[in-house]
Amino acid sequence: MATLITRIRQTAVAALASLLLTSVVAKADDKVVTIYTYESFISEWGPGPKVKAAFEKTCGCTVNFVGLEDGVALLNRLKLEGASSAADLALGLDTNLTEEAKQTGLFAPNGIDASAAQVPGGFKDDVFVPYDYGHFAVVYDTQTIKNPPKSLKELVEGDPNQKIVIEDPRTSTPGLGLLLWVKSVYGKDAPAAWAKLKNRVLTVTPGWSEAYGLFTKGEVPMVLSYTTSPAYHMVAEKSDRYQAAAFSEGHYIQIEVAGMLKNAKHQDLARAFLKFMLTPGFQDEIPTNNWMMPVTKTSAPLPEAFSKLVQPTKTFLMNSQEVAANRKAWIEEWQTAMAVK
């Protein structure tokens, strides 16, 4: 009998311990917000680590960043995972993808006041909150190229010996931005433009990080990046070596956004993070960590380097509905012209 009672007690203690452990795990899980984003955002030199630390001080929670190659890859991952995705938030899509993202049925209205966000064109949306913006540009090495292209036409028709690395529009938001930039300027003649540009393209990378890495290693003298990219080298490296080329036709803009998943396990934390994005704790990290323009006023003036950047005379931005309706066909057009599989 004593042995039986002992066994019963042991079983009861084990069950209680298991119940307590399950409760602790569940409680811990309730305080974790999972955010899918792009790799450069959460790199040691990106804004992610600082943003994570600042938000965790305010929420009493843990931020779990999941890094993917780029913004388009992020949306592709969410489509693949569907309603079973572990993500509470997606951070790193842009306005070119918002309509397509909504059409998946995976995102939910956030219910927050995002009126503090001010971006060119006045983007407003009940699902996606903008957190930074920047214009795409060809960034070049002044030690290699003395006369950079002054227009998209000069880039397309220029010296094929002066190579550029670009990003893939199927996986990368900068790659998609270039696709739409060419389409905005050339229209129905875009395939012919791509066929000419092909001779100048050293390689096509999955994302921005790989492309910019090749550029800064000196393997290629030009890269598709942003007008703000030279500010990094001016501020962090005290160097004017890398500059953005001003294009006479104008530049295509990227407005980056974040959105909450409909099946997010932690919607309260997701909403809190979206609100936090528009505060100095987040926005202050954008100019000198993500090297883009903030959407609200920062608590400190922008570094002087930002006043030396190319200021586009014209801004291109297609509406998201047009992009969603044509992106597949335009990518196929690009693949055919560039002979990319």
PDB file of C-alpha atoms in Angstrom, residues 187-307:
ATOM      1  CA  GLY A 187       6.781  51.480 -71.416  1.00  0.00           C
ATOM      2  CA  LYS A 188       6.168  48.934 -74.203  1.00  0.00           C
ATOM      3  CA  ASP A 189       9.821  49.277 -75.259  1.00  0.00           C
ATOM      4  CA  ALA A 190      11.032  47.878 -71.923  1.00  0.00           C
ATOM      5  CA  PRO A 191      11.993  44.452 -73.382  1.00  0.00           C
ATOM      6  CA  ALA A 192      14.339  46.116 -75.878  1.00  0.00           C
ATOM      7  CA  ALA A 193      15.868  48.184 -73.070  1.00  0.00           C
ATOM      8  CA  TRP A 194      16.480  45.067 -70.973  1.00  0.00           C
ATOM      9  CA  ALA A 195      18.061  43.312 -73.946  1.00  0.00           C
ATOM     10  CA  LYS A 196      20.558  46.173 -74.278  1.00  0.00           C
ATOM     11  CA  LEU A 197      21.183  46.471 -70.540  1.00  0.00           C
ATOM     12  CA  LYS A 198      21.907  42.737 -70.371  1.00  0.00           C
ATOM     13  CA  ASN A 199      25.355  43.412 -71.878  1.00  0.00           C
ATOM     14  CA  ARG A 200      26.255  45.584 -68.874  1.00  0.00           C
ATOM     15  CA  VAL A 201      24.955  43.256 -66.164  1.00  0.00           C
ATOM     16  CA  LEU A 202      27.730  41.294 -64.495  1.00  0.00           C
ATOM     17  CA  THR A 203      25.299  39.186 -62.470  1.00  0.00           C
ATOM     18  CA  VAL A 204      21.816  39.168 -60.939  1.00  0.00           C
ATOM     19  CA  THR A 205      21.711  38.513 -57.188  1.00  0.00           C
ATOM     20  CA  PRO A 206      18.795  37.267 -55.055  1.00  0.00           C
ATOM     21  CA  GLY A 207      18.894  40.326 -52.815  1.00  0.00           C
ATOM     22  CA  TRP A 208      20.423  43.717 -52.080  1.00  0.00           C
ATOM     23  CA  SER A 209      23.041  42.512 -49.580  1.00  0.00           C
ATOM     24  CA  GLU A 210      24.736  40.194 -52.071  1.00  0.00           C
ATOM     25  CA  ALA A 211      24.745  42.875 -54.777  1.00  0.00           C
ATOM     26  CA  TYR A 212      26.156  45.604 -52.565  1.00  0.00           C
ATOM     27  CA  GLY A 213      28.745  43.222 -51.177  1.00  0.00           C
ATOM     28  CA  LEU A 214      30.076  42.522 -54.673  1.00  0.00           C
ATOM     29  CA  PHE A 215      30.202  46.266 -55.312  1.00  0.00           C
ATOM     30  CA  THR A 216      32.115  47.217 -52.164  1.00  0.00           C
ATOM     31  CA  LYS A 217      34.561  44.343 -52.720  1.00  0.00           C
ATOM     32  CA  GLY A 218      35.499  45.975 -56.022  1.00  0.00           C
ATOM     33  CA  GLU A 219      34.180  43.172 -58.216  1.00  0.00           C
ATOM     34  CA  VAL A 220      31.857  45.530 -60.110  1.00  0.00           C
ATOM     35  CA  PRO A 221      31.925  49.343 -60.480  1.00  0.00           C
ATOM     36  CA  MET A 222      28.142  49.936 -60.310  1.00  0.00           C
ATOM     37  CA  VAL A 223      25.225  48.553 -58.314  1.00  0.00           C
ATOM     38  CA  LEU A 224      21.480  49.127 -58.142  1.00  0.00           C
ATOM     39  CA  SER A 225      20.941  50.643 -54.706  1.00  0.00           C
ATOM     40  CA  TYR A 226      19.595  53.920 -53.278  1.00  0.00           C
ATOM     41  CA  THR A 227      20.335  57.645 -53.438  1.00  0.00           C
ATOM     42  CA  THR A 228      20.907  57.385 -49.668  1.00  0.00           C
ATOM     43  CA  SER A 229      23.554  54.652 -49.871  1.00  0.00           C
ATOM     44  CA  PRO A 230      26.520  57.064 -50.221  1.00  0.00           C
ATOM     45  CA  ALA A 231      25.571  58.585 -46.848  1.00  0.00           C
ATOM     46  CA  TYR A 232      26.727  55.379 -45.166  1.00  0.00           C
ATOM     47  CA  HIS A 233      30.208  55.703 -46.624  1.00  0.00           C
ATOM     48  CA  MET A 234      30.346  59.428 -45.792  1.00  0.00           C
ATOM     49  CA  VAL A 235      29.267  58.946 -42.180  1.00  0.00           C
ATOM     50  CA  ALA A 236      30.697  55.548 -41.241  1.00  0.00           C
ATOM     51  CA  GLU A 237      33.832  55.514 -43.408  1.00  0.00           C
ATOM     52  CA  LYS A 238      34.460  59.252 -43.874  1.00  0.00           C
ATOM     53  CA  SER A 239      34.686  58.575 -47.608  1.00  0.00           C
ATOM     54  CA  ASP A 240      33.150  60.205 -50.707  1.00  0.00           C
ATOM     55  CA  ARG A 241      34.335  57.367 -52.940  1.00  0.00           C
ATOM     56  CA  TYR A 242      30.890  55.914 -53.665  1.00  0.00           C
ATOM     57  CA  GLN A 243      28.251  58.182 -55.191  1.00  0.00           C
ATOM     58  CA  ALA A 244      24.766  57.905 -56.684  1.00  0.00           C
ATOM     59  CA  ALA A 245      24.204  58.932 -60.296  1.00  0.00           C
ATOM     60  CA  ALA A 246      21.440  61.503 -60.837  1.00  0.00           C
ATOM     61  CA  PHE A 247      19.198  60.409 -63.709  1.00  0.00           C
ATOM     62  CA  SER A 248      17.550  63.087 -65.839  1.00  0.00           C
ATOM     63  CA  GLU A 249      14.308  61.094 -66.293  1.00  0.00           C
ATOM     64  CA  GLY A 250      13.829  60.842 -62.529  1.00  0.00           C
ATOM     65  CA  HIS A 251      14.079  58.036 -59.950  1.00  0.00           C
ATOM     66  CA  TYR A 252      11.677  55.355 -58.759  1.00  0.00           C
ATOM     67  CA  ILE A 253      10.802  55.569 -55.057  1.00  0.00           C
ATOM     68  CA  GLN A 254      10.495  52.776 -52.520  1.00  0.00           C
ATOM     69  CA  ILE A 255       8.234  53.171 -49.490  1.00  0.00           C
ATOM     70  CA  GLU A 256       8.781  50.303 -47.050  1.00  0.00           C
ATOM     71  CA  VAL A 257       5.905  49.084 -44.912  1.00  0.00           C
ATOM     72  CA  ALA A 258       4.988  46.616 -42.177  1.00  0.00           C
ATOM     73  CA  GLY A 259       1.723  44.740 -41.684  1.00  0.00           C
ATOM     74  CA  MET A 260       0.078  42.442 -39.145  1.00  0.00           C
ATOM     75  CA  LEU A 261      -0.892  38.884 -40.083  1.00  0.00           C
ATOM     76  CA  LYS A 262      -4.564  37.953 -39.746  1.00  0.00           C
ATOM     77  CA  ASN A 263      -3.653  34.749 -37.871  1.00  0.00           C
ATOM     78  CA  ALA A 264      -1.022  36.409 -35.673  1.00  0.00           C
ATOM     79  CA  LYS A 265      -0.910  34.741 -32.262  1.00  0.00           C
ATOM     80  CA  HIS A 266      -0.002  38.013 -30.605  1.00  0.00           C
ATOM     81  CA  GLN A 267      -1.982  40.769 -32.267  1.00  0.00           C
ATOM     82  CA  ASP A 268      -1.735  43.116 -29.281  1.00  0.00           C
ATOM     83  CA  LEU A 269       2.064  42.974 -29.443  1.00  0.00           C
ATOM     84  CA  ALA A 270       1.955  43.320 -33.235  1.00  0.00           C
ATOM     85  CA  ARG A 271      -0.155  46.483 -32.967  1.00  0.00           C
ATOM     86  CA  ALA A 272       2.122  47.817 -30.250  1.00  0.00           C
ATOM     87  CA  PHE A 273       5.139  47.302 -32.513  1.00  0.00           C
ATOM     88  CA  LEU A 274       3.430  49.069 -35.432  1.00  0.00           C
ATOM     89  CA  LYS A 275       2.767  52.055 -33.168  1.00  0.00           C
ATOM     90  CA  PHE A 276       6.352  51.908 -31.897  1.00  0.00           C
ATOM     91  CA  MET A 277       7.636  52.129 -35.494  1.00  0.00           C
ATOM     92  CA  LEU A 278       6.427  55.727 -35.657  1.00  0.00           C
ATOM     93  CA  THR A 279       8.209  56.809 -32.473  1.00  0.00           C
ATOM     94  CA  PRO A 280      11.791  58.115 -32.048  1.00  0.00           C
ATOM     95  CA  GLY A 281      12.833  54.736 -30.599  1.00  0.00           C
ATOM     96  CA  PHE A 282      12.438  53.288 -34.109  1.00  0.00           C
ATOM     97  CA  GLN A 283      12.657  56.263 -36.457  1.00  0.00           C
ATOM     98  CA  ASP A 284      15.938  57.540 -34.991  1.00  0.00           C
ATOM     99  CA  GLU A 285      17.616  54.306 -36.114  1.00  0.00           C
ATOM    100  CA  ILE A 286      16.497  54.535 -39.757  1.00  0.00           C
ATOM    101  CA  PRO A 287      18.822  57.205 -41.241  1.00  0.00           C
ATOM    102  CA  THR A 288      22.143  55.860 -39.980  1.00  0.00           C
ATOM    103  CA  ASN A 289      21.365  52.168 -39.642  1.00  0.00           C
ATOM    104  CA  ASN A 290      18.957  51.364 -42.475  1.00  0.00           C
ATOM    105  CA  TRP A 291      20.292  54.282 -44.530  1.00  0.00           C
ATOM    106  CA  MET A 292      16.860  55.357 -45.693  1.00  0.00           C
ATOM    107  CA  MET A 293      14.684  58.385 -44.967  1.00  0.00           C
ATOM    108  CA  PRO A 294      12.510  58.327 -41.809  1.00  0.00           C
ATOM    109  CA  VAL A 295       8.759  58.870 -42.134  1.00  0.00           C
ATOM    110  CA  THR A 296       8.490  61.032 -39.012  1.00  0.00           C
ATOM    111  CA  LYS A 297      10.724  63.691 -37.519  1.00  0.00           C
ATOM    112  CA  THR A 298      13.668  62.195 -35.674  1.00  0.00           C
ATOM    113  CA  SER A 299      14.752  63.457 -32.259  1.00  0.00           C
ATOM    114  CA  ALA A 300      18.050  64.649 -33.778  1.00  0.00           C
ATOM    115  CA  PRO A 301      18.815  66.365 -37.120  1.00  0.00           C
ATOM    116  CA  LEU A 302      19.913  64.176 -40.023  1.00  0.00           C
ATOM    117  CA  PRO A 303      23.689  63.952 -40.491  1.00  0.00           C
ATOM    118  CA  GLU A 304      25.186  66.580 -42.815  1.00  0.00           C
ATOM    119  CA  ALA A 305      25.926  63.835 -45.355  1.00  0.00           C
ATOM    120  CA  PHE A 306      22.214  63.637 -46.189  1.00  0.00           C
ATOM    121  CA  SER A 307      22.291  67.192 -47.533  1.00  0.00           C
TER     122      SER A 307
END
